[in-house]
Short mmCIF file of C-alpha atoms and ligand atoms in Angstrom, two decimals:
data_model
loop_
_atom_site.label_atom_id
_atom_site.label_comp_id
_atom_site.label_asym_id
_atom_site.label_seq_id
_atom_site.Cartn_x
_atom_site.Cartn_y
_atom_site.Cartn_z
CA UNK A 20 113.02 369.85 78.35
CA UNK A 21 112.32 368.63 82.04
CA UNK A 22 109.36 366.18 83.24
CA UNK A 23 106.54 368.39 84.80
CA UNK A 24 106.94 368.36 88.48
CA UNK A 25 103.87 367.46 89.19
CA UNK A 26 104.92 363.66 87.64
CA UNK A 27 107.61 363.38 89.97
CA UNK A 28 106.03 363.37 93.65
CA UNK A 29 105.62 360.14 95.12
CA UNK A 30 102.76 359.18 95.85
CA UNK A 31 100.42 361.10 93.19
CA UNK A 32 98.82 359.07 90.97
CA UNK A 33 101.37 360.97 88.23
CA UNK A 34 104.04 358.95 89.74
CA UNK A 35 105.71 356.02 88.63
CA UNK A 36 108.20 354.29 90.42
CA UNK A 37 110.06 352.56 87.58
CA UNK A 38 111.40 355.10 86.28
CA UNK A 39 115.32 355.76 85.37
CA UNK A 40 115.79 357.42 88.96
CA UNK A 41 118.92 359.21 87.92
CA UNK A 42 116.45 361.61 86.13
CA UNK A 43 114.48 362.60 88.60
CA UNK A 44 114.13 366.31 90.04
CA UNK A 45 114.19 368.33 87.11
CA UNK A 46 117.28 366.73 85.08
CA UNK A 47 116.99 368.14 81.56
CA UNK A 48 115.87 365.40 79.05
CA UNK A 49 118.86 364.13 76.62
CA UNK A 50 116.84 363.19 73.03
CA UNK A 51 120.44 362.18 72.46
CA UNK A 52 120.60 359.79 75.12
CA UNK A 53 121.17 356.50 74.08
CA UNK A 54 120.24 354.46 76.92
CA UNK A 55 124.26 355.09 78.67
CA UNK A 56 125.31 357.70 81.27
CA UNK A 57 127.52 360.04 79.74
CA UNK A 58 129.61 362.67 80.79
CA UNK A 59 127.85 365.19 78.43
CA UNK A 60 127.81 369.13 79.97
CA UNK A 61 124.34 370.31 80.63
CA UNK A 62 124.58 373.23 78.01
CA UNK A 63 125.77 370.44 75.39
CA UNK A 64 122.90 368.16 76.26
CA UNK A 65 120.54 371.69 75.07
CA UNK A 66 122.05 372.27 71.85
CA UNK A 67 121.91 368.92 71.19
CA UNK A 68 118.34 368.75 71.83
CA UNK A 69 117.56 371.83 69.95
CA UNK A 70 119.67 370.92 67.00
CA UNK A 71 117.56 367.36 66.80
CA UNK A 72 114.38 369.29 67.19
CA UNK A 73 115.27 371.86 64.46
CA UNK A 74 116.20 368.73 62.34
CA UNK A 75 113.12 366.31 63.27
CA UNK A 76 110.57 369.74 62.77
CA UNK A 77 112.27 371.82 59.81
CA UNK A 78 115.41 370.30 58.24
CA UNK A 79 114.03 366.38 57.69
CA UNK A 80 110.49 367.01 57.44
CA UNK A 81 109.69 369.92 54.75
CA UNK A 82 107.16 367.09 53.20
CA UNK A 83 104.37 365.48 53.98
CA UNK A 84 105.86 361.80 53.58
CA UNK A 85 108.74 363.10 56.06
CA UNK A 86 106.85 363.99 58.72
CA UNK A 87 104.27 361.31 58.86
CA UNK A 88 106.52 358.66 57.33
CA UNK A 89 105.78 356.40 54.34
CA UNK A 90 102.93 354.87 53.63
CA UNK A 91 101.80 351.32 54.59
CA UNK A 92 99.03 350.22 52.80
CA UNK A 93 97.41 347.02 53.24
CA UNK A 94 99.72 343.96 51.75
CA UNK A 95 103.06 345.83 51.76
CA UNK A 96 106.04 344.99 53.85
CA UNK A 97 106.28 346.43 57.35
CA UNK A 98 108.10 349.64 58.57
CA UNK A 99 108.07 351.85 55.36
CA UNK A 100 110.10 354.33 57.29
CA UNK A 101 108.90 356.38 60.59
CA UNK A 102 107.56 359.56 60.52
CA UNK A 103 110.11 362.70 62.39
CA UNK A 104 109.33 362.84 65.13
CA UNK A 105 108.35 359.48 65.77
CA UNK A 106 111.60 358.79 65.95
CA UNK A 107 112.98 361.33 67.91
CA UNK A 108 111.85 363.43 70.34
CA UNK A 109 109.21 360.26 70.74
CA UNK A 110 111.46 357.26 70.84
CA UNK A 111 114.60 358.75 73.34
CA UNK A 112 112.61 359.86 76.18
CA UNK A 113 110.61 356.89 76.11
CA UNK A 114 114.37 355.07 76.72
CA UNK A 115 115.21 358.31 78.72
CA UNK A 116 112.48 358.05 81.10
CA UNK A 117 112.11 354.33 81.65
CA UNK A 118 113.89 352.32 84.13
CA UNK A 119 116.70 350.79 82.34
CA UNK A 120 119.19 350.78 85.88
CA UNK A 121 116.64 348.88 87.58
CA UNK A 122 114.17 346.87 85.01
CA UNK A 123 114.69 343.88 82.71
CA UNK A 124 113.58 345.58 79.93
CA UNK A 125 113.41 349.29 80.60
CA UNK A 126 109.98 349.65 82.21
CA UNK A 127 107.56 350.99 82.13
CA UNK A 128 108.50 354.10 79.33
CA UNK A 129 111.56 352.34 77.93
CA UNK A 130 109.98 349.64 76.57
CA UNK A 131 106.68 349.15 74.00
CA UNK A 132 104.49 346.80 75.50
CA UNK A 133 104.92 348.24 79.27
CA UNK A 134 104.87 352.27 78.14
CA UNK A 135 101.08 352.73 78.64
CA UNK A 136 101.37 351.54 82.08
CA UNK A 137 103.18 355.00 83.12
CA UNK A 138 100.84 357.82 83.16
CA UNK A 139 103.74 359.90 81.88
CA UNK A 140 103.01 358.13 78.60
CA UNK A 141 100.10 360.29 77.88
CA UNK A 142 101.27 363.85 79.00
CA UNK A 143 104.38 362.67 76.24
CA UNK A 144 102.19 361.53 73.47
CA UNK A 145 99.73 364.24 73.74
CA UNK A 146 103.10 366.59 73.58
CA UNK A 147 104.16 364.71 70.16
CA UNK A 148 100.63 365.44 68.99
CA UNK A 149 101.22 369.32 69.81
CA UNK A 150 104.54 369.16 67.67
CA UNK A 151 101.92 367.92 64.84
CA UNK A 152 99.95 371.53 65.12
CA UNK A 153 103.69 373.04 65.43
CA UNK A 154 104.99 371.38 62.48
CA UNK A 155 102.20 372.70 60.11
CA UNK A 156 102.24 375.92 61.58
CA UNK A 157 106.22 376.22 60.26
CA UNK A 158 104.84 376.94 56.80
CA UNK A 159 105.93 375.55 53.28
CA UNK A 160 104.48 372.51 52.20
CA UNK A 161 103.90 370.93 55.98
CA UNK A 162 100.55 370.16 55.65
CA UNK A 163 98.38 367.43 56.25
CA UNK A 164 98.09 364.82 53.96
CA UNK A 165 94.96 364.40 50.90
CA UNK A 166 95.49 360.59 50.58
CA UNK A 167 91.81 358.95 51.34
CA UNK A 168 93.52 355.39 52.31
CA UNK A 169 94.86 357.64 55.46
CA UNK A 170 92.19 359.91 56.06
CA UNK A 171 89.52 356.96 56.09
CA UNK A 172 92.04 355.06 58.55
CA UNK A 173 90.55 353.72 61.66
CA UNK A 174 91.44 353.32 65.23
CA UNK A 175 89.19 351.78 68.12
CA UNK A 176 89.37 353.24 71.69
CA UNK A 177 86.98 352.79 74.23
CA UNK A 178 85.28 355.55 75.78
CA UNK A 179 84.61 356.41 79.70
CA UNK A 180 81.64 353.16 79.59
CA UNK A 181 84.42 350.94 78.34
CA UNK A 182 82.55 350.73 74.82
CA UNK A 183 84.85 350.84 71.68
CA UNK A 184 84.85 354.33 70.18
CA UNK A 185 86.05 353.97 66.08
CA UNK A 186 88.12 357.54 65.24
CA UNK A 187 89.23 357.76 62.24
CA UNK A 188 92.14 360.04 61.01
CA UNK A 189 90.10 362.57 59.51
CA UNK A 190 88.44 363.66 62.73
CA UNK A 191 91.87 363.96 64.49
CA UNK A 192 93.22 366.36 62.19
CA UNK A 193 91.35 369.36 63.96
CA UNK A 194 92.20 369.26 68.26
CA UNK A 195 89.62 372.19 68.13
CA UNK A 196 86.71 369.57 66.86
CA UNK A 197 87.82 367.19 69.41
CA UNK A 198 87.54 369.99 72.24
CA UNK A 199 90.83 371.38 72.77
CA UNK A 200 93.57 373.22 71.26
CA UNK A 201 97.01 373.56 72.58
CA UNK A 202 98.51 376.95 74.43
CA UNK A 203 100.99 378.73 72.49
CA UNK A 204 104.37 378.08 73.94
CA UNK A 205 107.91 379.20 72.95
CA UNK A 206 109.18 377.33 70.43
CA UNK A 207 113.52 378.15 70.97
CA UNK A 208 114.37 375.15 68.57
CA UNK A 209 112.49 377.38 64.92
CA UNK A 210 115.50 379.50 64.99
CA UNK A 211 118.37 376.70 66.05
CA UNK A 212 120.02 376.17 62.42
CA UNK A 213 122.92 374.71 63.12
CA UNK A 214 125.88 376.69 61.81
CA UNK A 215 128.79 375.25 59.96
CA UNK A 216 131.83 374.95 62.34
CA UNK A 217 134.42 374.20 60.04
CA UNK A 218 135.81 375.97 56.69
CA UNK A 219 137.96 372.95 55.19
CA UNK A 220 135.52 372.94 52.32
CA UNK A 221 135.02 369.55 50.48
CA UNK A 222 136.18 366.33 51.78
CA UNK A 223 137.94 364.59 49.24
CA UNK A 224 136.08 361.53 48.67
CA UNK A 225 138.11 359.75 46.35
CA UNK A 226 139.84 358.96 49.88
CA UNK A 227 136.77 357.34 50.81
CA UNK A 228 135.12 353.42 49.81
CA UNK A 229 132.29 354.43 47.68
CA UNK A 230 129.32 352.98 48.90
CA UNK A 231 128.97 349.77 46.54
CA UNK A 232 132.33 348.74 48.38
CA UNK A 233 130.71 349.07 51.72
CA UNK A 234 127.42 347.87 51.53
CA UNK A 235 125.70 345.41 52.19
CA UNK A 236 127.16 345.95 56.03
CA UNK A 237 126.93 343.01 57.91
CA UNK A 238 127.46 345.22 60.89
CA UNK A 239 127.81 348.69 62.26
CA UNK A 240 129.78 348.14 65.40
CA UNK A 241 132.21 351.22 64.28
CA UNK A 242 132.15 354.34 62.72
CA UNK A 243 132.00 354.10 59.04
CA UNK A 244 132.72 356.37 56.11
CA UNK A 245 131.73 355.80 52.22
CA UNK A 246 130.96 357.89 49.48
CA UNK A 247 127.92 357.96 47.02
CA UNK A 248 126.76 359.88 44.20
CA UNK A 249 123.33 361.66 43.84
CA UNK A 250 120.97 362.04 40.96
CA UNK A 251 121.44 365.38 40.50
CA UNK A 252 123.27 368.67 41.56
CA UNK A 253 123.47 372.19 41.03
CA UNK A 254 120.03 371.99 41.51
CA UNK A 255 117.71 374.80 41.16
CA UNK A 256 115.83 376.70 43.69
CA UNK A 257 112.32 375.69 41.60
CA UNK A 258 113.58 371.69 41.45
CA UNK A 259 114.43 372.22 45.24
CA UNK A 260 110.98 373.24 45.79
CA UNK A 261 109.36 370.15 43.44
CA UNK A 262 111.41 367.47 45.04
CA UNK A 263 113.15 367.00 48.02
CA UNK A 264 116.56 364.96 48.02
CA UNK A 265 116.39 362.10 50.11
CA UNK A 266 119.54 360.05 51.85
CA UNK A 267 117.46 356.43 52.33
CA UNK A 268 118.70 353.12 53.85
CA UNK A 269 117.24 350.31 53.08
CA UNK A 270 116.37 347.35 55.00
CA UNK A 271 118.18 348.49 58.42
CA UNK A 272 117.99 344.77 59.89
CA UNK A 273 118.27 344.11 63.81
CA UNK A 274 116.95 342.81 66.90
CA UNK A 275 113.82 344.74 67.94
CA UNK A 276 113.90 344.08 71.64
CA UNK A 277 117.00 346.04 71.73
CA UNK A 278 117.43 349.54 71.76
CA UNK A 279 119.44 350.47 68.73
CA UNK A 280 120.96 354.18 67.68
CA UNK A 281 123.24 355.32 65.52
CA UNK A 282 124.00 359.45 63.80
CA UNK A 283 124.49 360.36 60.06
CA UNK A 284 127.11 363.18 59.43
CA UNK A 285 127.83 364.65 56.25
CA UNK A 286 130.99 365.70 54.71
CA UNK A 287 132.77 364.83 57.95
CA UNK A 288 135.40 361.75 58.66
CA UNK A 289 134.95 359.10 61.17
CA UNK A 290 136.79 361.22 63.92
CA UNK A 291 134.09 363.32 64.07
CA UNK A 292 132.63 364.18 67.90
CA UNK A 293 129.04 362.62 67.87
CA UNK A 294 128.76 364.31 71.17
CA UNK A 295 128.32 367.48 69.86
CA UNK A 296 125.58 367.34 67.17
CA UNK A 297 125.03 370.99 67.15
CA UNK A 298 126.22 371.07 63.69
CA UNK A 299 125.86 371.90 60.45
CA UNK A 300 127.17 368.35 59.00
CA UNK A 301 125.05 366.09 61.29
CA UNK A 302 121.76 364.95 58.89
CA UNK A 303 120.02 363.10 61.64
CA UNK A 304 119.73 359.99 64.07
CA UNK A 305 117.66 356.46 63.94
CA UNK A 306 116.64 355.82 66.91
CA UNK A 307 114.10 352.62 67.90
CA UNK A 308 112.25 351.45 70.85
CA UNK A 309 112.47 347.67 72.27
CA UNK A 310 109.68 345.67 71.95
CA UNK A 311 109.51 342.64 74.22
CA UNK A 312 107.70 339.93 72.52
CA UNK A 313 105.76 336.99 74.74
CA UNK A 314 108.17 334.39 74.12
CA UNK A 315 110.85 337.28 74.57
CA UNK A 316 113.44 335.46 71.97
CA UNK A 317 115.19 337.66 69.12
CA UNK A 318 112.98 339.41 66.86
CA UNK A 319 114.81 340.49 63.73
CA UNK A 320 113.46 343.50 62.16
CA UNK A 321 113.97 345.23 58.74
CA UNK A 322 113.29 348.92 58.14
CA UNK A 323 113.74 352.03 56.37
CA UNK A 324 114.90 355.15 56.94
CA UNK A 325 115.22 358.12 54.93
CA UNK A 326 116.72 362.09 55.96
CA UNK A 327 116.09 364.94 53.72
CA UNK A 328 119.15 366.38 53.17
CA UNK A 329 118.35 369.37 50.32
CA UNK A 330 118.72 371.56 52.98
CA UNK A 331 121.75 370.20 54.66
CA UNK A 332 123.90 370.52 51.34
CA UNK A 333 123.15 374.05 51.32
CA UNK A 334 124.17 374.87 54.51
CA UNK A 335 127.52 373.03 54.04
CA UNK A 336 128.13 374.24 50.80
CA UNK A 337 127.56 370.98 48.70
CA UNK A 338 124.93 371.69 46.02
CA UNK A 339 127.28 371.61 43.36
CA UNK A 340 128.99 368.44 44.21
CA UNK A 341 128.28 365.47 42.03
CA UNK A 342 129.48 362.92 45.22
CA UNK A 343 129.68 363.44 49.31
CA UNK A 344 130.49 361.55 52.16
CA UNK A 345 128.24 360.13 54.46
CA UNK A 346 129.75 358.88 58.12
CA UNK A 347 127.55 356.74 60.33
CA UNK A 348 128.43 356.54 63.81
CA UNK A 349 126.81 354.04 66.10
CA UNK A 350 125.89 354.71 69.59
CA UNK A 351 124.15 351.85 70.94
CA UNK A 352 123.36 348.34 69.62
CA UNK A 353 125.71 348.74 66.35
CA UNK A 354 127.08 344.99 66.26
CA UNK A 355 123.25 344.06 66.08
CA UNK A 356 122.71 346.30 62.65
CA UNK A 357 123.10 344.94 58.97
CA UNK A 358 122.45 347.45 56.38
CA UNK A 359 121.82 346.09 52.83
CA UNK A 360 122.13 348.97 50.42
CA UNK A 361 122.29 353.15 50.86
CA UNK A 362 121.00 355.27 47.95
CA UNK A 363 120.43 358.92 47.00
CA UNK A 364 116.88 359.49 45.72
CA UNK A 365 114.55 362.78 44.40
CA UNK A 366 111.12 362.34 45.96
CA UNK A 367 108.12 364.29 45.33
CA UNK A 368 107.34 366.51 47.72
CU1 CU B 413 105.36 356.38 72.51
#
């Protein structure tokens, strides 16, 4: 949960100077930061970060499509919907790590055209390629996909002559063909489940605007509650198993070189603490990185985003309700974010 040391000396060729220097000397990473300061205790900031992990790893990614996110093929509309933990651990210590106190546009980590520059970058992304073995070695159905349009996928580097190198995905699916294979390490978020804090059962929803009242949201610049019905309930453990229940937004629109975030609670109102997300009710976060375009004017972007929650309505005791409440909180960028629909769905998994 800390940089290595070894980044942080001046004058290694590890270091980079623009980085956020109020995390410097072995501050524990916040994947709930949000690009603000905040008051949050240190033993807070590590729940939160091993409730997100548990969610990112086990809760919101017992499929395939979860994990690795949806799939683009050629001719389809951009940003299907992100894989995991694309979104977070990736995304918030990218923003955690770059300079936002000091830089225009958070560089060099905080920001997608300047992250590469930071040699940080790669210790990070070769870390979000170890949760990939970590992730399949949880068990169930997290497994690498069969679908040939990703396997035969290519990707051009260039090797140590400068030449381009074509990989494609297949060959990256096994570190120990490539030459290396990643140490065991503790892994204290398998175990983190968050428990449920509070015993007021049900919320009522007919309290709540269902969400054909609320959506389309022209913007998210405050908590907001609704409530929505699913497909199914009372499901059983066999249907569970077949198809996982998925809580999907559709076209999230807002200005991509801003940093956006915003939490998902279940069963909750809008007073709830989105400080504390070691809990039982929170389904997840969307989190994005800026991207800084050459003319650097507005760049409106429209994406997906999906949590599995099949597992989350058993732990708070929902399974047999017909409709729940869903709170979205924002924490950064909300008056930026239009929302144009919300829907329950039953995806294969
Ligand atoms: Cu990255």
């Amino acid at each position: 949960m800390r940089i290595p040391p070894m980044f942080d000396r001046e004058g290694s060729s590890l270091y980079d100077d623009k980085r956020n220097q109020n995390h410097r000397n072995g501050t524990i990473i916040d994947l709930g930061h949000f690009g603000k300061e905040v008051d949050t205790p240190q033993l807070q900031i590590m729940t939160n970060n091993l409730t997100l992990m548990y969610r990112q790893m086990v809760t919101n990614a017992p499929c395939p499509s979860q994990f690795f996110g949806a799939a683009y093929p050629l001719g389809t509309e951009p940003s299907p919907g992100m894989g995991t933990i694309e979104n977070i651990p990736h995304t918030p210590v990218h923003i955690w790590t770059g300079d936002t106190p000091r830089q225009k546009n958070g560089e060099n980590m905080g920001n997608f055209y300047s992250a590469g520059l930071d040699p940080l970058f790669y210790c990070h992304h070769a870390n979000v390629d170890r949760m990939w073995d970590e992730w399949k070695l949880i068990g169930g159905k997290r497994r690498d996909l069969s679908n040939k349009d990703w396997l035969n996928s290519e990707f051009f580097f260039y090797d140590e002559n400068r030449n381009p190198y074509r990989v494609k995905v297949r060959d990256s699916l096994d570190s120990k063909k490539m030459g290396f294979s990643y140490a065991p390490m503790p892994t204290p978020w398998r175990n983190f489940k968050p428990i449920r804090k509070t015993t007021a059962g049900k919320l009522n929803t007919a309290s709540i605007a269902p969400v054909t009242k609320v959506f389309p949201l022209a913007k998210l610049d405050r908590a907001i509650s609704f409530s929505i019905t699913r497909p199914a309930s009372s499901r059983t453990t066999q249907e569970k198993n077949e198809q996982e229940e998925i809580l999907t937004f559709n076209k999230i629109a807002y200005d991509d070189t801003q940093y956006v975030r915003f939490d998902v609670f279940l069963n909750v109102d809008k007073t709830v603490n989105a400080d504390e997300l070691d809990k039982a009710e929170f389904a997840g976060s969307y989190t994005s990185l800026p991207h800084v375009h050459g003319n650097n004017t507005n760049h409106v972007t429209s994406v997906t985003f999906t949590l599995a929650i099949t597992e989350l309505l058993e732990d708070i005791g929902l399974e047999d309700e017909d409709t729940i409440a869903v709170t979205l909180v924002p924490k950064v960028g909300g008056e930026g974010v239009s929302i144009e629909s919300v829907e329950i769905k039953l995806e294969d998994c």
